[in-house]
Short mmCIF file of C-alpha atoms and ligand atoms in Angstrom, two decimals:
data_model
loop_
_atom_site.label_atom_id
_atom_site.label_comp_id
_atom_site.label_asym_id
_atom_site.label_seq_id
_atom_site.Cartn_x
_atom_site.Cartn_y
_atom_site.Cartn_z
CA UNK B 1 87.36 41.18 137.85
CA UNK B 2 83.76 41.77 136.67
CA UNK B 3 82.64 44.88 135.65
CA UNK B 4 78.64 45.69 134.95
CA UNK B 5 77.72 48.75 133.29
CA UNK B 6 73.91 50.21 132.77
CA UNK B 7 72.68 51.07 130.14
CA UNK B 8 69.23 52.89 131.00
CA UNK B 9 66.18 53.60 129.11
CA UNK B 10 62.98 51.87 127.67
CA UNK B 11 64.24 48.59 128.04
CA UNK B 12 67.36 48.93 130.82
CA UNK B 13 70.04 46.03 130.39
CA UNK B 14 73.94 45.13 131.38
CA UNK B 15 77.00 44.70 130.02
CA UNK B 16 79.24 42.30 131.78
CA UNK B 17 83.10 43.42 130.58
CA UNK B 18 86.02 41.23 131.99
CA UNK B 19 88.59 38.61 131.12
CA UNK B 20 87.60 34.91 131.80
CA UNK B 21 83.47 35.64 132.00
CA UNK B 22 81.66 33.64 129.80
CA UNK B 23 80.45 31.99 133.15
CA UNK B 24 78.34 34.65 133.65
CA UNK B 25 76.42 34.39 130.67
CA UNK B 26 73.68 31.97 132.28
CA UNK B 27 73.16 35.48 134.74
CA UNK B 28 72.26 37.38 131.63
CA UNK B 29 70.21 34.68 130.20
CA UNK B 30 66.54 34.84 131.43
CA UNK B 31 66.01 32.03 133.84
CA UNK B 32 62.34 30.74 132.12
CA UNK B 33 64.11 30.01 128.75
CA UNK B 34 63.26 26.81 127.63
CA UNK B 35 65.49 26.83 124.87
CA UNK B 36 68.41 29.17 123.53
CA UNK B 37 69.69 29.95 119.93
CA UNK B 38 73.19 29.98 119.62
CA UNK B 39 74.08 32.49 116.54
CA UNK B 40 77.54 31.61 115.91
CA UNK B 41 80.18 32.21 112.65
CA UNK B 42 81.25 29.05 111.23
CA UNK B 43 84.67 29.60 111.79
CA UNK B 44 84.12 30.20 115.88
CA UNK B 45 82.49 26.55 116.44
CA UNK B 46 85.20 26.04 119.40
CA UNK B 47 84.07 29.61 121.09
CA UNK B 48 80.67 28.08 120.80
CA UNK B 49 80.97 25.23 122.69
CA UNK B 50 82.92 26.96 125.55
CA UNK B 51 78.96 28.94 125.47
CA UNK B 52 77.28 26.37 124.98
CA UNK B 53 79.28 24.50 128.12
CA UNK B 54 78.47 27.63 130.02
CA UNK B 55 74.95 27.74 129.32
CA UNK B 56 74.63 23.41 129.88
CA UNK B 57 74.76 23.84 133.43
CA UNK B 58 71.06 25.95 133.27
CA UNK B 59 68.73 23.63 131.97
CA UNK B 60 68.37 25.13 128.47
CA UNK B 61 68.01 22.91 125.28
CA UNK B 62 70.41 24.44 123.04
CA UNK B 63 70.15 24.74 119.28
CA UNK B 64 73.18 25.97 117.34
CA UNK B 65 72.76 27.88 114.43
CA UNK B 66 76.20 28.24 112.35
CA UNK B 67 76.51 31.20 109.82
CA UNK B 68 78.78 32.36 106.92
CA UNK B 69 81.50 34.26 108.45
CA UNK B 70 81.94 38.45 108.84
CA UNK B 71 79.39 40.35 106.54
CA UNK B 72 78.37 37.51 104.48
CA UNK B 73 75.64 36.52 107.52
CA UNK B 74 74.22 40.05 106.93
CA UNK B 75 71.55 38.91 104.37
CA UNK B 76 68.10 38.06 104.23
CA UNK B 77 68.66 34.65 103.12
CA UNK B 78 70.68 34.21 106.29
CA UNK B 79 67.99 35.78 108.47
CA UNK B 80 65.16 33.55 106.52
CA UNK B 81 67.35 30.49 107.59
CA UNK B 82 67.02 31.43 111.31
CA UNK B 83 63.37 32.27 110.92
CA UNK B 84 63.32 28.53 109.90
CA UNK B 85 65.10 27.13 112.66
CA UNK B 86 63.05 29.14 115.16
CA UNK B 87 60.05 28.26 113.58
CA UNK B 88 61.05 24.41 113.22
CA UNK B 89 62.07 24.55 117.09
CA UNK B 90 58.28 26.25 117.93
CA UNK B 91 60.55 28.71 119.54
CA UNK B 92 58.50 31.25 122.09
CA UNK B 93 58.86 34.82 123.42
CA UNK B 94 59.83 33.14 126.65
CA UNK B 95 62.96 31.77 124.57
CA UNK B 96 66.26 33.76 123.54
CA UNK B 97 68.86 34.08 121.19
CA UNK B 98 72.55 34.68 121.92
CA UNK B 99 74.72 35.67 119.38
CA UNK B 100 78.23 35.27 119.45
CA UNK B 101 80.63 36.58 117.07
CA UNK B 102 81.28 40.41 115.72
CA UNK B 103 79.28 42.95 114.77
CA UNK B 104 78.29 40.97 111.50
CA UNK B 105 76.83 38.37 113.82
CA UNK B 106 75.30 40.42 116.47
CA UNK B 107 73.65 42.40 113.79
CA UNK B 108 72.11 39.69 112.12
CA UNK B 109 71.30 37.86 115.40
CA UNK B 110 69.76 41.53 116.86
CA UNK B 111 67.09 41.60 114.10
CA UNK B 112 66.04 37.88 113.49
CA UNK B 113 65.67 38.56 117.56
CA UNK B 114 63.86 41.34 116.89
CA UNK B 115 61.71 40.28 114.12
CA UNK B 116 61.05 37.10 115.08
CA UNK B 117 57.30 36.69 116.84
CA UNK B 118 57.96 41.12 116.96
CA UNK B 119 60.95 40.16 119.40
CA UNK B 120 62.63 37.54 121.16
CA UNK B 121 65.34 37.97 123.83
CA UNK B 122 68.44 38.63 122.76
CA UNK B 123 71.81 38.09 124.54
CA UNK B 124 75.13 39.51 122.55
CA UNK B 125 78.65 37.94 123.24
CA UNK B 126 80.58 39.72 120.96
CA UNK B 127 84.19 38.94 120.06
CA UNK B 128 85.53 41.60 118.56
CA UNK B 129 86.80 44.92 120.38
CA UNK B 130 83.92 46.74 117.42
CA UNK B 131 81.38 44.56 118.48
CA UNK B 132 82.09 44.97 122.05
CA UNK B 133 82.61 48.99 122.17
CA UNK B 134 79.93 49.52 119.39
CA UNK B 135 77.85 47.10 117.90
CA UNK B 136 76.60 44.90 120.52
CA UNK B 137 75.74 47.78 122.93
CA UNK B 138 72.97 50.52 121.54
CA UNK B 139 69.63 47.84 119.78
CA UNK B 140 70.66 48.98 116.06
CA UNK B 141 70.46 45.43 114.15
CA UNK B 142 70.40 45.21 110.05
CA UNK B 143 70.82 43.33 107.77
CA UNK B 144 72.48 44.50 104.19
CA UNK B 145 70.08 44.43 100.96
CA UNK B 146 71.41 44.57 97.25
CA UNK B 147 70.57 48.81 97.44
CA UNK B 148 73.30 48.83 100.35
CA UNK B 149 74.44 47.92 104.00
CA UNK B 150 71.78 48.18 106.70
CA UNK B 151 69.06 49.45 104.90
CA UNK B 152 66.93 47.05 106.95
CA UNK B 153 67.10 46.66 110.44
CA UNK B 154 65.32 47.77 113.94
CA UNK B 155 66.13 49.59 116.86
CA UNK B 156 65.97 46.41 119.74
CA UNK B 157 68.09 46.69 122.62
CA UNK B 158 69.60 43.69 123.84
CA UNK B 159 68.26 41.59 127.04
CA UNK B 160 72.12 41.83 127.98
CA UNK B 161 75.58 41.97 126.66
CA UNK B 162 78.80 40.36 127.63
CA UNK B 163 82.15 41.10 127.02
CA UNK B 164 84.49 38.29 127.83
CA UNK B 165 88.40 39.25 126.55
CA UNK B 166 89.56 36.51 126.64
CA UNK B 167 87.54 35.96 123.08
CA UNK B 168 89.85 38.20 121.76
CA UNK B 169 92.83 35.81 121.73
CA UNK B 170 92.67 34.15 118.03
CA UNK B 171 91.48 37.93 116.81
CA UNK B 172 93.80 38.99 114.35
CA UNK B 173 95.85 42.21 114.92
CA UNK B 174 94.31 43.88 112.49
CA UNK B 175 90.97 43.39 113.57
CA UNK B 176 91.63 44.26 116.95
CA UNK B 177 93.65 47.96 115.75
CA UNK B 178 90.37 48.78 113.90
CA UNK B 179 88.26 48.27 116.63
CA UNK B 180 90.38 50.93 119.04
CA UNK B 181 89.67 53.47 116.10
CA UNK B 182 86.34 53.36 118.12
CA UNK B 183 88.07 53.14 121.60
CA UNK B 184 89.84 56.64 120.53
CA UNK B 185 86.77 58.53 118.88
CA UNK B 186 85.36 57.95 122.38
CA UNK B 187 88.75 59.39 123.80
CA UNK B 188 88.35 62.48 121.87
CA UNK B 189 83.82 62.78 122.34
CA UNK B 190 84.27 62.42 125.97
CA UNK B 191 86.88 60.79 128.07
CA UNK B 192 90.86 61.54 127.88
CA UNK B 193 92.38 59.10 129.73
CA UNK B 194 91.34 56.81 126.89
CA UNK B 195 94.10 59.17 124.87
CA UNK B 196 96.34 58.88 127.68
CA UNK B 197 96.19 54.93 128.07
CA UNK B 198 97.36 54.51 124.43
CA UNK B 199 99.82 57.25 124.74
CA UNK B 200 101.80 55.81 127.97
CA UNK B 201 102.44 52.28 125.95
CA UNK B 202 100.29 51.54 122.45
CA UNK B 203 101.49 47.87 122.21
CA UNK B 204 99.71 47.46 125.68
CA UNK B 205 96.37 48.23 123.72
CA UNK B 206 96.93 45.73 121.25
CA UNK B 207 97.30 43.05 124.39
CA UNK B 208 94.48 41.27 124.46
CA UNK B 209 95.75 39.33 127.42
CA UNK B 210 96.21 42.66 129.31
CA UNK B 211 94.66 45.01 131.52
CA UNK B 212 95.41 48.05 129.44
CA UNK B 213 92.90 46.71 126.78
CA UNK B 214 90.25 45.38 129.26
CA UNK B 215 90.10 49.16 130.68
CA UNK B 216 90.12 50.63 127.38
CA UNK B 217 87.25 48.57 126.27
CA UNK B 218 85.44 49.40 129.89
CA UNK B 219 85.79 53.06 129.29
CA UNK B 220 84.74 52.52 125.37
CA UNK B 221 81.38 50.61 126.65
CA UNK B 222 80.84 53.40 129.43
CA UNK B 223 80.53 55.90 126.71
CA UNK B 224 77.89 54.26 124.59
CA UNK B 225 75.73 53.27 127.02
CA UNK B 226 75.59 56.66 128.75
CA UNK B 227 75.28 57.86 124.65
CA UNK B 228 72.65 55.23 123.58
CA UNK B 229 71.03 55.29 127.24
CA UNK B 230 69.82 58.73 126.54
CA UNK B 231 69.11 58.58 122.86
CA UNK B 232 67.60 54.94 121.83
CA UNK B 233 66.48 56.31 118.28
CA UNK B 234 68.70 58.57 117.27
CA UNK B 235 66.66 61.38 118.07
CA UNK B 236 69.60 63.82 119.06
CA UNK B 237 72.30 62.84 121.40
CA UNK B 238 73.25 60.32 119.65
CA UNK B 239 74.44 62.04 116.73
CA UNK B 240 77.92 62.18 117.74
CA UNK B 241 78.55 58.77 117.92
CA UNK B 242 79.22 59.99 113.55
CA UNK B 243 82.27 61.65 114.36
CA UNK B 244 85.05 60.31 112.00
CA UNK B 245 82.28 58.38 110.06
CA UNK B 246 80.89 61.47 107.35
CA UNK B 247 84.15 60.68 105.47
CA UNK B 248 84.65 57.58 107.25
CA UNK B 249 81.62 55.89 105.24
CA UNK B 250 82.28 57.40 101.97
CA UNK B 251 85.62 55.60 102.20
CA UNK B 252 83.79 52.16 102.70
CA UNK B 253 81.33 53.00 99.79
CA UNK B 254 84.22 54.37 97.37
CA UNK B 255 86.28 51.26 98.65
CA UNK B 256 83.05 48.81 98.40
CA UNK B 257 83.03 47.63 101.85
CA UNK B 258 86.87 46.32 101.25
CA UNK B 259 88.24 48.10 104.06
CA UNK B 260 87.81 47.51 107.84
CA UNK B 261 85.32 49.63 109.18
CA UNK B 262 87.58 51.00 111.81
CA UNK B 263 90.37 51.60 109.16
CA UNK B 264 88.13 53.76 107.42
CA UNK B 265 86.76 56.05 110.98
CA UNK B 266 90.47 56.34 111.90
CA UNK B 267 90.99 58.01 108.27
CA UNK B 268 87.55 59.98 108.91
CA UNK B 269 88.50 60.81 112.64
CA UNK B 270 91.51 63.11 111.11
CA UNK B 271 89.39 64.68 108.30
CA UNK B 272 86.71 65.69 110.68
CA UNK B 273 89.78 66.91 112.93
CA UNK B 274 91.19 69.00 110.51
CA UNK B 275 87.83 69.73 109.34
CA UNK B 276 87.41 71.73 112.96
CA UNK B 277 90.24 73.16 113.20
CA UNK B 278 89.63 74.98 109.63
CA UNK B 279 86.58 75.91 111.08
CA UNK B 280 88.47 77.74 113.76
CA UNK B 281 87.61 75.36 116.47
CA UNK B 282 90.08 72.95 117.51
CA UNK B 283 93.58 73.89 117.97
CA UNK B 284 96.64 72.27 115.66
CA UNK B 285 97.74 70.05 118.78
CA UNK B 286 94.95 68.25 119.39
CA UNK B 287 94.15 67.60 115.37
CA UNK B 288 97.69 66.33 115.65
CA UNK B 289 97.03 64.12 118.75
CA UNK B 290 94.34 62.46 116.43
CA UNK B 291 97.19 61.74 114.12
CA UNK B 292 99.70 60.76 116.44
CA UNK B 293 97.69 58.17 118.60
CA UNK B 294 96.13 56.46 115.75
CA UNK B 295 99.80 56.04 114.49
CA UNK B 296 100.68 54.48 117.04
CA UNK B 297 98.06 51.42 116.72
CA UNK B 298 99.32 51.40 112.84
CA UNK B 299 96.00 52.76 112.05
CA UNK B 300 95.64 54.79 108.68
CA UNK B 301 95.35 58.57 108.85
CA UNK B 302 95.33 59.74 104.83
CA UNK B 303 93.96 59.01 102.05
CA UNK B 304 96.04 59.82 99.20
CA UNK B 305 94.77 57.31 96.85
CA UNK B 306 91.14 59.06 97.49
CA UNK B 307 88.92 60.91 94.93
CA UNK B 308 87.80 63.72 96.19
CA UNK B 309 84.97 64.71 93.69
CA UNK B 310 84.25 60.84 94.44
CA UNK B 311 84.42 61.28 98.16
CA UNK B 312 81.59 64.36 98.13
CA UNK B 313 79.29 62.12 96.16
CA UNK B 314 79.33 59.14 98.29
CA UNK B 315 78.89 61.54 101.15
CA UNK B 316 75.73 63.48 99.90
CA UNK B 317 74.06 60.15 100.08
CA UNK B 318 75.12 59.54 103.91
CA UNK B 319 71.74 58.56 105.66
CA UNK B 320 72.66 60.38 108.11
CA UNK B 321 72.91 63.76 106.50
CA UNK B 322 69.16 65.32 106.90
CA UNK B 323 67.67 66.71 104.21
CA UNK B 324 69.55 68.67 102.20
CA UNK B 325 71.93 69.88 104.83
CA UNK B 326 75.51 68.26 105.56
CA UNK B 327 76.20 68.03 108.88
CA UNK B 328 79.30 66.78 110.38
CA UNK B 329 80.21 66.13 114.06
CA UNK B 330 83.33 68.84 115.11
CA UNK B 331 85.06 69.10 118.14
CA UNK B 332 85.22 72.52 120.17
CA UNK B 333 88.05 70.56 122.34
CA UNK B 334 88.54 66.95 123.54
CA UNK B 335 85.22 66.11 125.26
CA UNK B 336 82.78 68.84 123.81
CA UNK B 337 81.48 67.72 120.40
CA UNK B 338 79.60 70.10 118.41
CA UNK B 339 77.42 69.74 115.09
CA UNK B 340 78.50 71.52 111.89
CA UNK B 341 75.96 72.38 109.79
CA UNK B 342 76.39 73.31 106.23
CA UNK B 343 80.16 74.22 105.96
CA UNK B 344 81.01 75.39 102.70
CA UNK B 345 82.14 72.99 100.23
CA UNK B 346 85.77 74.89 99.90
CA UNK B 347 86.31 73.65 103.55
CA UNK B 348 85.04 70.56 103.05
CA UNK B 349 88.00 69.94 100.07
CA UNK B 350 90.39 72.11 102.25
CA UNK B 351 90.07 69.44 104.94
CA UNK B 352 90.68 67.03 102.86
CA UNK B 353 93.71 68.44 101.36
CA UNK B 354 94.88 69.07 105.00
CA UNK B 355 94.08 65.32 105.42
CA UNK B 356 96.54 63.80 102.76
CA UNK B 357 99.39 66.96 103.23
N1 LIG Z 1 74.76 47.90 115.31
C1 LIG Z 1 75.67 48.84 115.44
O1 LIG Z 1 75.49 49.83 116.15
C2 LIG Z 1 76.96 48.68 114.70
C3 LIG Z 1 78.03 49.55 115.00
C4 LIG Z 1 79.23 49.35 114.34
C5 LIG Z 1 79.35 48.34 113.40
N2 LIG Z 1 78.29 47.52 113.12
C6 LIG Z 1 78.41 46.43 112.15
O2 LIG Z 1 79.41 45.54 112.61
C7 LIG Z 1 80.01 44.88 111.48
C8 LIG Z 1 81.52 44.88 111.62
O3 LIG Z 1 81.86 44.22 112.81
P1 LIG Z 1 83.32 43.62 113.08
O4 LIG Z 1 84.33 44.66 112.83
O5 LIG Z 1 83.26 42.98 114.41
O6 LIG Z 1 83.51 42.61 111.89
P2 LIG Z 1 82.93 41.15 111.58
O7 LIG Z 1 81.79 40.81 112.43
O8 LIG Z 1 82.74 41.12 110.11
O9 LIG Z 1 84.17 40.24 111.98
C9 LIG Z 1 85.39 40.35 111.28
C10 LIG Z 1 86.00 38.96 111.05
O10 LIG Z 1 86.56 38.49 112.25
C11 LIG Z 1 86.08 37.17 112.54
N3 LIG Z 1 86.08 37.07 113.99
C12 LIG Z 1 85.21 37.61 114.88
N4 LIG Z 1 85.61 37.39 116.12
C13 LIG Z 1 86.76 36.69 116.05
C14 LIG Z 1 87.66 36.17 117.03
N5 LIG Z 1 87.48 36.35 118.33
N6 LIG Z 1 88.75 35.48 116.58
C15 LIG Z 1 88.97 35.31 115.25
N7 LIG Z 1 88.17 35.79 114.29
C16 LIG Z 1 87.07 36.47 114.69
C17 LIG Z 1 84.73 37.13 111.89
O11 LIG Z 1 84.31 35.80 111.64
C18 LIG Z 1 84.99 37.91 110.61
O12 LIG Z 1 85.57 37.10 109.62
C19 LIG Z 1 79.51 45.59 110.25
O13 LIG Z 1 78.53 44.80 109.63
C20 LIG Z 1 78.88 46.87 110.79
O14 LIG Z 1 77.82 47.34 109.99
C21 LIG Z 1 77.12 47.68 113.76
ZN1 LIG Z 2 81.60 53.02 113.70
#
């Protein structure tokens, strides 16, 4: 079954989500493109050719355009290569770029698509459950610079997204638990029976065969694009799409980008749990319910190892914090996120004491 979800604003596209739909890609690609540019990681060259089989039966001239696998493709040098290729294959407006791969490779794809001729069409088929819930869907693309990771990049929505499970199979388990760190954030920001899915069997999640994971990721891909639909720029609404990352980035930067990304927001989801509840807004059960359904997808939820002194410097240089004012994303209850401006530093160590106890 084929599901299509809207995301509105400026620039309105889909996203296709179902098992055993890469066939609908051609439906997503615009029908006047004389050529496409496949953005694929090295290591996915037989996933390419199931798109590029896919895409054969349009009549498309095809260039594929193989990059360094996971971060690594982030990099100018990467996105100069592309600019090459594009420029070598006289490659129009009227012509698009698909990128396939995780959110490494739809990043980098998004802004040589965005960048290139001021933008380009650009289709994402991501394959991992990150990519799918969060990267692909919402136009931010970056690339990473020696000052730090995405520090260059553009807000360019996507002509469309797809979302085939089935790419999933060769993911490793690992990968696929630290995506659902964002599948559960987006339990606890708006819709519960995300919570309750995991809860009634966890290993059902982790299936990437089954339908437990296809609705999860459905739900997950709801959220955003009602988030990003309404906020493009990160004007406002947006905003609590950082719950779980204050802490959750500080962990990458103290851990220099060793971690998953998802390993670190399930860590940051229970700090900025605890981190309401000690500012007498969420109740001990549901801070526990963070705990407990991140468990069970063998997710982390301390940090033991963690400096804290460490932790508070990496966060003061959060882009996200504005000015000279730390704000966090809290929760008042499951589904009514709340901004917390300027706690005092005492709560900010108590929570992370609370954290690790
Ligand atoms: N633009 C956004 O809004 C946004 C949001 C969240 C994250 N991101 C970015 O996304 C990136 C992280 O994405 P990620 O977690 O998908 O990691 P990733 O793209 O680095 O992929 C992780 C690893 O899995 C491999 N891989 C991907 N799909 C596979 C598959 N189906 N089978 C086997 N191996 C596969 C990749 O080659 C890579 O080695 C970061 O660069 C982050 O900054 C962007
Ligand atoms: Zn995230």
């Amino acid at each position: 079954m084929t599901t299509r979800i809207a995301v509105s604003g400026e620039s309105p596209y889909d996203v296709v989500v179902g098992a055993g739909v890469l066939e609908e890609l051609p439906s997503l690609v615009d029908a006047a493109a004389a050529q496409v540019l496949l953005v694929h990681s090295h290591s996915m060259s037989d996933l390419a050719t199931r798109v590029e089989t896919a895409l054969r039966d349009g009549d498309v001239e095809l260039v594929r355009a193989p990059v360094p696998d996971g971060e690594a493709a982030k990099t100018v040098e990467v996105a100069d290569d592309l600019w090459s290729l594009l420029g070598r294959h006289a490659f129009t407006r009227s012509d698009v770029v698909v990128s396939l791969g995780g959110g490494a490779v739809t990043d980098l794809a998004g802004f040589v698509a965005a960048t290139w001729l001021r933008g380009v069409p650009v289709v994402h088929v991501p394959t991992t459950v990150l990519g799918m819930v969060d990267a692909a869907v919402g136009g931010k693309t970056a690339v990473n610079t020696s000052e730090g990771k995405n520090l260059v990049g553009a807000f360019y929505p996507p002509a469309g997204v797809l979302c085939d499970l089935t790419t999933l199979s060769t993911l490793p388990r690992e990968d696929l638990a630290s995506g659902l760190a964002e599948v559960v954030k987006a339990g606890f920001l708006r819709d519960p029976a995300i919570l309750e899915l995991i809860e009634a069997d966890p290993a059902a999640a982790l299936d990437p065969a089954g339908p437990a994971l296809l609705e999860l990721v459905e739900r997950a891909v709801r959220f955003k694009a009602d988030v990003v639909g309404a906020d493009l720029r990160e004007r406002g609404g947006r905003e609590v799409l950082n719950y779980g990352h204050t802490l959750g980035h500080a962990i990458e930067k103290v851990e220099e980008f060793r971690w998953r990304h998802g390993d670190a927001v399930s860590v940051g989801l229970v700090y900025a749990a605890e981190l309401s509840r000690l500012a007498g807004r969420l109740d001990g059960d549901t801070v526990a319910r963070h705990r407990s359904v991140l468990q069970s997808l063998r997710l982390p939820t301390s940090y033991p190892q963690g400096s804290w002194p460490e932790l508070l410097k990496a966060m003061s240089i959060d882009k996200k914090v504005r000015g000279t004012t730390r704000r966090f994303v809290v929760l008042d209850g499951i589904g009514r996120p709340a901004i917390l401006e300027g706690p005092e530093l005492s709560d900010l160590e108590a929570a992370f004491t609370a954290l690790n106890s």
